[in-house]
């Protein structure tokens, strides 16, 4: 192949390759290796430790699905917390909701936010909104300290390796429950149903023990492993399948619609099987 290509090794036997126009920035932050590159097919792309986090070309699939499903499930979300998500994409979607009074971003790595502001303005543009507060601290610690504070919590983390591991644990979910208001709900990105079935099953079981309502939904993200992505939702009161659409805000979106919201909870048989399997039956 001609030119310079970046490859992410998505599994030991699968890579995605993207042709580069140029590298715009590269640094080692106190937490990770960070690069912003210009690609031929997806525009600018953010890499953390050589893993694709987001691209200007396909970010809306992910950011709209992780934000609008929980925010429309809550009838009147006023306070929202994003853990991770330093590129600002989830915040940009949250502030589209007129009921939002305050959106807090808790990102451990200030360099992610600084680089997103500089190189990814289409994604980070919401970070300067007056309703947004940015805190550079550990999300795990933050939810440990909060109680009865948020209507919606969204975990926009990296893959469950290194520092993000704790964001996929039952202890963290219990702290999230406590940090939520009595009718609050939370969503986390929970990886690929094709390649992370065991993880998804374990998370769904943990959530079902902690929250009265636990559900899995799916979306497409072209640059993520397998292209099909999962989100796990835990809710104290509101069911994402019972949204009163007449009362939902009219949103300008490119992927999310009420019909896609409903349809995202329709699980293909292979995903249903993942949830029902016993651990020793893993493929
Ligand atoms: N959060 C990262 C999702 C995981 C992607 N995994 C992968 N490419 N192997 C994305 C941050 C976007 N705001």
CSV table of N, CA and C in Angstrom, one decimal, residues 111-252:
chain,number,residue,atom,x,y,z
A,111,UNK,N,-4.5,17.2,29.0
A,111,UNK,CA,-3.9,17.3,27.7
A,111,UNK,C,-4.9,16.9,26.6
A,112,UNK,N,-5.8,15.9,26.9
A,112,UNK,CA,-6.8,15.5,26.0
A,112,UNK,C,-7.7,16.7,25.6
A,113,UNK,N,-8.1,17.4,26.7
A,113,UNK,CA,-9.0,18.6,26.5
A,113,UNK,C,-8.3,19.6,25.7
A,114,UNK,N,-7.0,19.9,26.1
A,114,UNK,CA,-6.3,21.0,25.4
A,114,UNK,C,-6.1,20.7,23.9
A,115,UNK,N,-5.8,19.4,23.6
A,115,UNK,CA,-5.6,19.1,22.2
A,115,UNK,C,-6.9,19.0,21.4
A,116,UNK,N,-7.9,18.6,22.1
A,116,UNK,CA,-9.2,18.6,21.4
A,116,UNK,C,-9.6,20.0,21.1
A,117,UNK,N,-9.4,21.0,22.0
A,117,UNK,CA,-9.7,22.4,21.7
A,117,UNK,C,-8.9,22.9,20.6
A,118,UNK,N,-7.7,22.5,20.5
A,118,UNK,CA,-6.8,23.0,19.4
A,118,UNK,C,-7.1,22.4,18.1
A,119,UNK,N,-7.2,21.0,18.1
A,119,UNK,CA,-7.2,20.3,16.8
A,119,UNK,C,-8.6,19.8,16.4
A,120,UNK,N,-9.5,19.7,17.3
A,120,UNK,CA,-10.8,19.1,17.0
A,120,UNK,C,-12.0,20.0,17.3
A,121,UNK,N,-12.0,21.2,16.8
A,121,UNK,CA,-13.0,22.2,17.2
A,121,UNK,C,-14.4,21.7,16.9
A,122,UNK,N,-14.6,20.9,15.9
A,122,UNK,CA,-16.0,20.4,15.6
A,122,UNK,C,-16.5,19.6,16.7
A,123,UNK,N,-15.6,18.9,17.4
A,123,UNK,CA,-16.0,18.0,18.5
A,123,UNK,C,-16.0,18.7,19.8
A,124,UNK,N,-15.1,19.6,20.1
A,124,UNK,CA,-14.9,20.2,21.4
A,124,UNK,C,-15.7,21.5,21.6
A,125,UNK,N,-16.4,21.9,20.5
A,125,UNK,CA,-17.0,23.2,20.5
A,125,UNK,C,-17.9,23.5,21.7
A,126,UNK,N,-18.5,22.5,22.3
A,126,UNK,CA,-19.4,22.7,23.4
A,126,UNK,C,-18.8,23.0,24.7
A,127,UNK,N,-17.5,22.8,24.8
A,127,UNK,CA,-16.8,22.9,26.1
A,127,UNK,C,-16.8,24.3,26.7
A,128,UNK,N,-17.0,25.3,25.8
A,128,UNK,CA,-17.0,26.7,26.3
A,128,UNK,C,-18.4,27.2,26.8
A,129,UNK,N,-19.4,26.3,26.6
A,129,UNK,CA,-20.7,26.7,27.0
A,129,UNK,C,-20.8,27.1,28.5
A,130,UNK,N,-21.6,28.1,28.8
A,130,UNK,CA,-21.6,28.5,30.2
A,130,UNK,C,-22.1,27.5,31.2
A,131,UNK,N,-22.8,26.5,30.7
A,131,UNK,CA,-23.4,25.4,31.6
A,131,UNK,C,-22.3,24.3,31.9
A,132,UNK,N,-21.2,24.4,31.2
A,132,UNK,CA,-20.2,23.3,31.4
A,132,UNK,C,-19.1,23.6,32.4
A,133,UNK,N,-18.9,22.6,33.3
A,133,UNK,CA,-17.8,22.7,34.2
A,133,UNK,C,-16.8,21.6,33.9
A,134,UNK,N,-15.5,21.9,33.8
A,134,UNK,CA,-14.5,20.9,33.5
A,134,UNK,C,-13.6,20.7,34.7
A,135,UNK,N,-13.5,19.4,35.2
A,135,UNK,CA,-12.6,19.1,36.3
A,135,UNK,C,-11.6,18.1,35.9
A,136,UNK,N,-10.3,18.4,36.1
A,136,UNK,CA,-9.3,17.4,35.8
A,136,UNK,C,-9.0,16.6,37.0
A,137,UNK,N,-9.8,15.5,37.1
A,137,UNK,CA,-9.6,14.6,38.2
A,137,UNK,C,-10.0,13.2,37.9
A,138,UNK,N,-9.8,12.3,38.7
A,138,UNK,CA,-10.0,10.9,38.5
A,138,UNK,C,-11.6,10.6,38.7
A,139,UNK,N,-12.2,10.1,37.6
A,139,UNK,CA,-13.6,9.9,37.7
A,139,UNK,C,-14.1,8.9,38.7
A,140,UNK,N,-13.2,7.9,39.0
A,140,UNK,CA,-13.5,6.9,40.0
A,140,UNK,C,-13.6,7.6,41.4
A,141,UNK,N,-12.7,8.5,41.7
A,141,UNK,CA,-12.7,9.2,42.9
A,141,UNK,C,-13.9,10.1,43.0
A,142,UNK,N,-14.1,10.8,41.9
A,142,UNK,CA,-15.2,11.8,41.8
A,142,UNK,C,-16.6,11.1,42.2
A,143,UNK,N,-16.9,10.0,41.6
A,143,UNK,CA,-18.2,9.4,41.9
A,143,UNK,C,-18.2,8.8,43.4
A,144,UNK,N,-17.0,8.4,43.8
A,144,UNK,CA,-16.9,7.9,45.2
A,144,UNK,C,-17.4,9.0,46.2
A,145,UNK,N,-17.1,10.3,45.8
A,145,UNK,CA,-17.3,11.4,46.8
A,145,UNK,C,-18.7,12.0,46.6
A,146,UNK,N,-19.4,11.7,45.5
A,146,UNK,CA,-20.7,12.4,45.2
A,146,UNK,C,-21.8,11.6,45.7
A,147,UNK,N,-22.9,12.3,46.1
A,147,UNK,CA,-24.1,11.6,46.5
A,147,UNK,C,-25.3,12.4,46.1
A,148,UNK,N,-26.3,11.7,45.5
A,148,UNK,CA,-27.5,12.3,45.1
A,148,UNK,C,-27.3,13.6,44.3
A,149,UNK,N,-26.4,13.6,43.3
A,149,UNK,CA,-25.9,14.8,42.7
A,149,UNK,C,-26.4,14.9,41.2
A,150,UNK,N,-26.5,13.8,40.5
A,150,UNK,CA,-26.7,13.9,39.0
A,150,UNK,C,-28.0,13.2,38.6
A,151,UNK,N,-28.6,13.8,37.5
A,151,UNK,CA,-29.7,13.1,36.9
A,151,UNK,C,-29.2,12.0,35.9
A,152,UNK,N,-28.1,12.3,35.2
A,152,UNK,CA,-27.6,11.4,34.2
A,152,UNK,C,-26.1,11.4,34.4
A,153,UNK,N,-25.5,10.2,34.4
A,153,UNK,CA,-24.1,10.0,34.3
A,153,UNK,C,-23.7,9.2,33.1
A,154,UNK,N,-22.7,9.7,32.3
A,154,UNK,CA,-22.3,9.0,31.1
A,154,UNK,C,-20.8,8.7,31.2
A,155,UNK,N,-20.4,7.4,31.0
A,155,UNK,CA,-19.0,7.1,31.1
A,155,UNK,C,-18.5,6.8,29.7
A,156,UNK,N,-17.7,7.8,29.2
A,156,UNK,CA,-17.1,7.8,27.9
A,156,UNK,C,-15.6,7.4,28.1
A,157,UNK,N,-15.4,6.2,28.3
A,157,UNK,CA,-14.0,5.8,28.7
A,157,UNK,C,-13.2,5.2,27.5
A,158,UNK,N,-12.0,5.0,27.8
A,158,UNK,CA,-11.1,4.2,26.8
A,158,UNK,C,-11.4,2.7,27.1
A,159,UNK,N,-10.8,1.9,26.3
A,159,UNK,CA,-11.0,0.4,26.5
A,159,UNK,C,-10.6,0.0,27.9
A,160,UNK,N,-11.1,-1.1,28.4
A,160,UNK,CA,-10.9,-1.6,29.8
A,160,UNK,C,-9.5,-2.2,30.0
A,161,UNK,N,-8.5,-1.3,29.7
A,161,UNK,CA,-7.1,-1.7,30.0
A,161,UNK,C,-6.5,-0.5,30.8
A,162,UNK,N,-5.5,-0.8,31.6
A,162,UNK,CA,-4.8,0.3,32.3
A,162,UNK,C,-5.7,1.0,33.3
A,163,UNK,N,-5.6,2.4,33.3
A,163,UNK,CA,-6.4,3.2,34.3
A,163,UNK,C,-7.9,3.1,34.1
A,164,UNK,N,-8.4,2.7,33.0
A,164,UNK,CA,-9.9,2.6,32.8
A,164,UNK,C,-10.5,1.4,33.4
A,165,UNK,N,-9.7,0.4,33.8
A,165,UNK,CA,-10.3,-0.9,34.3
A,165,UNK,C,-11.3,-0.6,35.4
A,166,UNK,N,-10.9,0.3,36.3
A,166,UNK,CA,-11.8,0.6,37.4
A,166,UNK,C,-13.2,1.1,37.0
A,167,UNK,N,-13.3,1.7,35.8
A,167,UNK,CA,-14.6,2.2,35.4
A,167,UNK,C,-15.5,1.1,34.9
A,168,UNK,N,-15.0,-0.1,34.9
A,168,UNK,CA,-15.9,-1.2,34.4
A,168,UNK,C,-16.2,-2.2,35.6
A,169,UNK,N,-16.0,-1.7,36.8
A,169,UNK,CA,-16.1,-2.6,38.0
A,169,UNK,C,-17.4,-2.4,38.7
A,170,UNK,N,-17.9,-3.5,39.4
A,170,UNK,CA,-19.1,-3.4,40.2
A,170,UNK,C,-19.1,-2.4,41.3
A,171,UNK,N,-17.9,-2.2,41.9
A,171,UNK,CA,-17.7,-1.2,42.9
A,171,UNK,C,-18.0,0.2,42.4
A,172,UNK,N,-17.4,0.5,41.2
A,172,UNK,CA,-17.7,1.7,40.5
A,172,UNK,C,-19.2,2.0,40.2
A,173,UNK,N,-19.8,0.9,39.8
A,173,UNK,CA,-21.3,1.0,39.4
A,173,UNK,C,-22.1,1.3,40.7
A,174,UNK,N,-21.7,0.8,41.8
A,174,UNK,CA,-22.4,1.1,43.1
A,174,UNK,C,-22.2,2.5,43.5
A,175,UNK,N,-21.0,3.0,43.2
A,175,UNK,CA,-20.7,4.5,43.5
A,175,UNK,C,-21.5,5.4,42.6
A,176,UNK,N,-21.6,4.9,41.3
A,176,UNK,CA,-22.4,5.7,40.4
A,176,UNK,C,-23.9,5.7,40.8
A,177,UNK,N,-24.4,4.6,41.3
A,177,UNK,CA,-25.8,4.6,41.8
A,177,UNK,C,-25.9,5.6,42.9
A,178,UNK,N,-25.0,5.7,43.8
A,178,UNK,CA,-25.1,6.6,45.0
A,178,UNK,C,-25.0,8.1,44.5
A,179,UNK,N,-24.2,8.3,43.5
A,179,UNK,CA,-24.0,9.7,42.9
A,179,UNK,C,-25.2,10.2,42.2
A,180,UNK,N,-26.0,9.3,41.8
A,180,UNK,CA,-27.2,9.6,41.0
A,180,UNK,C,-28.4,10.1,41.9
A,181,UNK,N,-29.2,11.0,41.4
A,181,UNK,CA,-30.4,11.3,42.1
A,181,UNK,C,-31.4,10.1,42.2
A,182,UNK,N,-32.4,10.2,43.0
A,182,UNK,CA,-33.3,9.0,43.2
A,182,UNK,C,-33.9,8.5,42.0
A,183,UNK,N,-34.0,9.3,40.9
A,183,UNK,CA,-34.6,8.8,39.7
A,183,UNK,C,-33.6,8.9,38.5
A,184,UNK,N,-32.3,8.9,38.9
A,184,UNK,CA,-31.2,9.0,37.9
A,184,UNK,C,-31.0,7.8,37.1
A,185,UNK,N,-30.2,8.0,36.0
A,185,UNK,CA,-29.7,6.8,35.2
A,185,UNK,C,-28.3,7.0,34.7
A,186,UNK,N,-27.7,5.9,34.3
A,186,UNK,CA,-26.4,6.0,33.8
A,186,UNK,C,-26.2,5.1,32.5
A,187,UNK,N,-25.2,5.6,31.7
A,187,UNK,CA,-24.8,4.8,30.5
A,187,UNK,C,-23.3,4.7,30.4
A,188,UNK,N,-22.8,3.6,30.0
A,188,UNK,CA,-21.3,3.5,29.8
A,188,UNK,C,-21.1,2.8,28.4
A,189,UNK,N,-20.1,3.2,27.7
A,189,UNK,CA,-19.7,2.5,26.5
A,189,UNK,C,-19.1,1.1,27.0
A,190,UNK,N,-19.6,0.0,26.4
A,190,UNK,CA,-19.1,-1.3,26.9
A,190,UNK,C,-18.6,-2.2,25.7
A,191,UNK,N,-17.9,-1.6,24.8
A,191,UNK,CA,-17.1,-2.3,23.8
A,191,UNK,C,-17.9,-3.1,22.8
A,192,UNK,N,-17.2,-4.1,22.1
A,192,UNK,CA,-17.8,-4.8,21.0
A,192,UNK,C,-18.5,-6.1,21.4
A,193,UNK,N,-19.7,-6.3,20.9
A,193,UNK,CA,-20.4,-7.5,21.2
A,193,UNK,C,-19.7,-8.7,20.5
A,194,UNK,N,-19.0,-8.4,19.4
A,194,UNK,CA,-18.3,-9.5,18.7
A,194,UNK,C,-17.1,-10.0,19.5
A,195,UNK,N,-16.4,-9.1,20.1
A,195,UNK,CA,-15.1,-9.4,20.7
A,195,UNK,C,-15.0,-9.3,22.2
A,196,UNK,N,-16.1,-8.7,22.8
A,196,UNK,CA,-16.0,-8.5,24.3
A,196,UNK,C,-17.3,-9.1,24.9
A,197,UNK,N,-17.7,-10.2,24.5
A,197,UNK,CA,-19.0,-10.8,25.0
A,197,UNK,C,-19.0,-11.1,26.5
A,198,UNK,N,-17.9,-11.6,26.9
A,198,UNK,CA,-17.8,-12.0,28.3
A,198,UNK,C,-17.9,-10.7,29.2
A,199,UNK,N,-17.2,-9.7,28.8
A,199,UNK,CA,-17.2,-8.4,29.5
A,199,UNK,C,-18.6,-7.8,29.6
A,200,UNK,N,-19.3,-7.8,28.4
A,200,UNK,CA,-20.7,-7.3,28.4
A,200,UNK,C,-21.6,-8.1,29.3
A,201,UNK,N,-21.5,-9.4,29.2
A,201,UNK,CA,-22.3,-10.2,30.1
A,201,UNK,C,-22.1,-9.9,31.6
A,202,UNK,N,-20.8,-9.8,32.0
A,202,UNK,CA,-20.5,-9.5,33.4
A,202,UNK,C,-21.0,-8.1,33.8
A,203,UNK,N,-20.9,-7.1,32.9
A,203,UNK,CA,-21.4,-5.8,33.2
A,203,UNK,C,-22.9,-5.8,33.4
A,204,UNK,N,-23.6,-6.5,32.5
A,204,UNK,CA,-25.1,-6.5,32.5
A,204,UNK,C,-25.5,-7.2,33.8
A,205,UNK,N,-24.8,-8.2,34.2
A,205,UNK,CA,-25.2,-8.9,35.5
A,205,UNK,C,-24.9,-8.0,36.7
A,206,UNK,N,-23.8,-7.3,36.7
A,206,UNK,CA,-23.5,-6.4,37.8
A,206,UNK,C,-24.6,-5.3,37.9
A,207,UNK,N,-24.9,-4.8,36.7
A,207,UNK,CA,-25.9,-3.7,36.7
A,207,UNK,C,-27.3,-4.2,37.2
A,208,UNK,N,-27.6,-5.4,36.8
A,208,UNK,CA,-28.9,-5.9,37.2
A,208,UNK,C,-29.0,-6.1,38.7
A,209,UNK,N,-27.9,-6.3,39.3
A,209,UNK,CA,-27.9,-6.5,40.8
A,209,UNK,C,-28.0,-5.1,41.5
A,210,UNK,N,-27.6,-4.1,40.8
A,210,UNK,CA,-27.5,-2.8,41.5
A,210,UNK,C,-28.7,-1.9,41.1
A,211,UNK,N,-29.1,-1.9,39.8
A,211,UNK,CA,-30.2,-1.0,39.4
A,211,UNK,C,-31.5,-1.8,39.1
A,212,UNK,N,-32.6,-1.2,39.4
A,212,UNK,CA,-33.9,-1.9,39.1
A,212,UNK,C,-34.0,-2.1,37.6
A,213,UNK,N,-33.5,-1.3,36.7
A,213,UNK,CA,-33.6,-1.5,35.3
A,213,UNK,C,-32.1,-1.5,34.7
A,214,UNK,N,-31.8,-2.6,34.0
A,214,UNK,CA,-30.5,-2.7,33.4
A,214,UNK,C,-30.7,-3.2,32.0
A,215,UNK,N,-30.2,-2.4,31.0
A,215,UNK,CA,-30.4,-2.8,29.6
A,215,UNK,C,-29.1,-2.6,28.8
A,216,UNK,N,-29.1,-3.3,27.7
A,216,UNK,CA,-28.0,-3.2,26.7
A,216,UNK,C,-28.6,-2.6,25.4
A,217,UNK,N,-27.9,-1.7,24.8
A,217,UNK,CA,-28.3,-1.3,23.5
A,217,UNK,C,-27.1,-1.1,22.5
A,218,UNK,N,-27.4,-1.1,21.2
A,218,UNK,CA,-26.3,-1.2,20.2
A,218,UNK,C,-26.3,0.0,19.3
A,219,UNK,N,-25.1,0.3,18.8
A,219,UNK,CA,-25.0,1.3,17.7
A,219,UNK,C,-23.9,0.9,16.8
A,220,UNK,N,-23.8,1.7,15.7
A,220,UNK,CA,-22.7,1.4,14.8
A,220,UNK,C,-21.6,2.5,15.0
A,221,UNK,N,-20.3,2.1,15.1
A,221,UNK,CA,-19.2,3.1,15.0
A,221,UNK,C,-18.2,2.5,14.1
A,222,UNK,N,-18.2,3.1,12.9
A,222,UNK,CA,-17.3,2.5,11.8
A,222,UNK,C,-15.9,2.2,12.2
A,223,UNK,N,-15.3,3.1,13.0
A,223,UNK,CA,-13.8,2.9,13.3
A,223,UNK,C,-13.5,2.1,14.5
A,224,UNK,N,-14.5,1.6,15.2
A,224,UNK,CA,-14.3,0.8,16.4
A,224,UNK,C,-14.3,-0.7,16.0
A,225,UNK,N,-13.6,-1.6,16.8
A,225,UNK,CA,-13.5,-3.0,16.5
A,225,UNK,C,-14.9,-3.6,16.2
A,226,UNK,N,-15.0,-4.2,15.0
A,226,UNK,CA,-16.2,-4.9,14.6
A,226,UNK,C,-17.3,-4.0,14.0
A,227,UNK,N,-17.2,-2.7,14.3
A,227,UNK,CA,-18.1,-1.7,13.7
A,227,UNK,C,-19.4,-1.7,14.5
A,228,UNK,N,-19.8,-2.7,15.2
A,228,UNK,CA,-21.0,-2.7,16.0
A,228,UNK,C,-20.6,-2.5,17.5
A,229,UNK,N,-21.2,-1.5,18.2
A,229,UNK,CA,-20.8,-1.2,19.5
A,229,UNK,C,-21.9,-1.3,20.5
A,230,UNK,N,-21.5,-1.5,21.8
A,230,UNK,CA,-22.5,-1.7,22.8
A,230,UNK,C,-22.5,-0.6,23.9
A,231,UNK,N,-23.6,-0.3,24.5
A,231,UNK,CA,-23.7,0.6,25.5
A,231,UNK,C,-24.6,0.0,26.6
A,232,UNK,N,-24.2,0.1,27.9
A,232,UNK,CA,-24.9,-0.5,29.0
A,232,UNK,C,-25.5,0.6,29.8
A,233,UNK,N,-26.8,0.4,30.1
A,233,UNK,CA,-27.6,1.4,30.8
A,233,UNK,C,-28.1,0.9,32.1
A,234,UNK,N,-28.0,1.6,33.2
A,234,UNK,CA,-28.6,1.3,34.5
A,234,UNK,C,-29.5,2.4,34.9
A,235,UNK,N,-30.7,2.1,35.3
A,235,UNK,CA,-31.6,3.2,35.7
A,235,UNK,C,-32.4,2.9,36.9
A,236,UNK,N,-32.6,4.0,37.8
A,236,UNK,CA,-33.3,3.8,39.0
A,236,UNK,C,-34.8,3.8,38.8
A,237,UNK,N,-35.3,4.5,37.8
A,237,UNK,CA,-36.7,4.6,37.6
A,237,UNK,C,-37.2,4.6,36.2
A,238,UNK,N,-36.6,5.3,35.3
A,238,UNK,CA,-37.1,5.4,33.9
A,238,UNK,C,-36.6,4.3,33.0
A,239,UNK,N,-37.5,3.8,32.3
A,239,UNK,CA,-37.2,2.7,31.3
A,239,UNK,C,-36.9,3.3,29.9
A,240,UNK,N,-35.8,3.1,29.3
A,240,UNK,CA,-35.5,3.7,28.0
A,240,UNK,C,-36.5,3.2,26.9
A,241,UNK,N,-37.2,2.2,27.2
A,241,UNK,CA,-38.2,1.7,26.2
A,241,UNK,C,-39.6,2.3,26.4
A,242,UNK,N,-39.7,3.2,27.4
A,242,UNK,CA,-41.0,3.8,27.7
A,242,UNK,C,-41.0,5.3,27.6
A,243,UNK,N,-40.2,5.8,26.7
A,243,UNK,CA,-40.0,7.3,26.5
A,243,UNK,C,-41.3,7.9,26.0
A,244,UNK,N,-41.8,9.0,26.6
A,244,UNK,CA,-42.9,9.7,26.0
A,244,UNK,C,-42.4,10.7,25.0
A,245,UNK,N,-42.4,10.2,23.7
A,245,UNK,CA,-41.8,11.0,22.6
A,245,UNK,C,-42.4,12.3,22.4
A,246,UNK,N,-43.7,12.5,22.8
A,246,UNK,CA,-44.3,13.8,22.5
A,246,UNK,C,-43.7,14.9,23.4
A,247,UNK,N,-43.1,14.4,24.5
A,247,UNK,CA,-42.4,15.4,25.4
A,247,UNK,C,-40.9,15.6,25.1
A,248,UNK,N,-40.4,14.7,24.3
A,248,UNK,CA,-38.9,14.8,24.1
A,248,UNK,C,-38.5,16.0,23.2
A,249,UNK,N,-37.3,16.6,23.5
A,249,UNK,CA,-37.0,17.8,22.7
A,249,UNK,C,-36.7,17.5,21.3
A,250,UNK,N,-36.9,18.4,20.4
A,250,UNK,CA,-36.5,18.3,19.0
A,250,UNK,C,-35.0,18.5,18.9
A,251,UNK,N,-34.3,17.5,18.5
A,251,UNK,CA,-32.8,17.6,18.4
A,251,UNK,C,-32.3,17.6,17.0
A,252,UNK,N,-31.3,18.4,16.7
A,252,UNK,CA,-30.7,18.3,15.4
A,252,UNK,C,-29.6,17.3,15.5
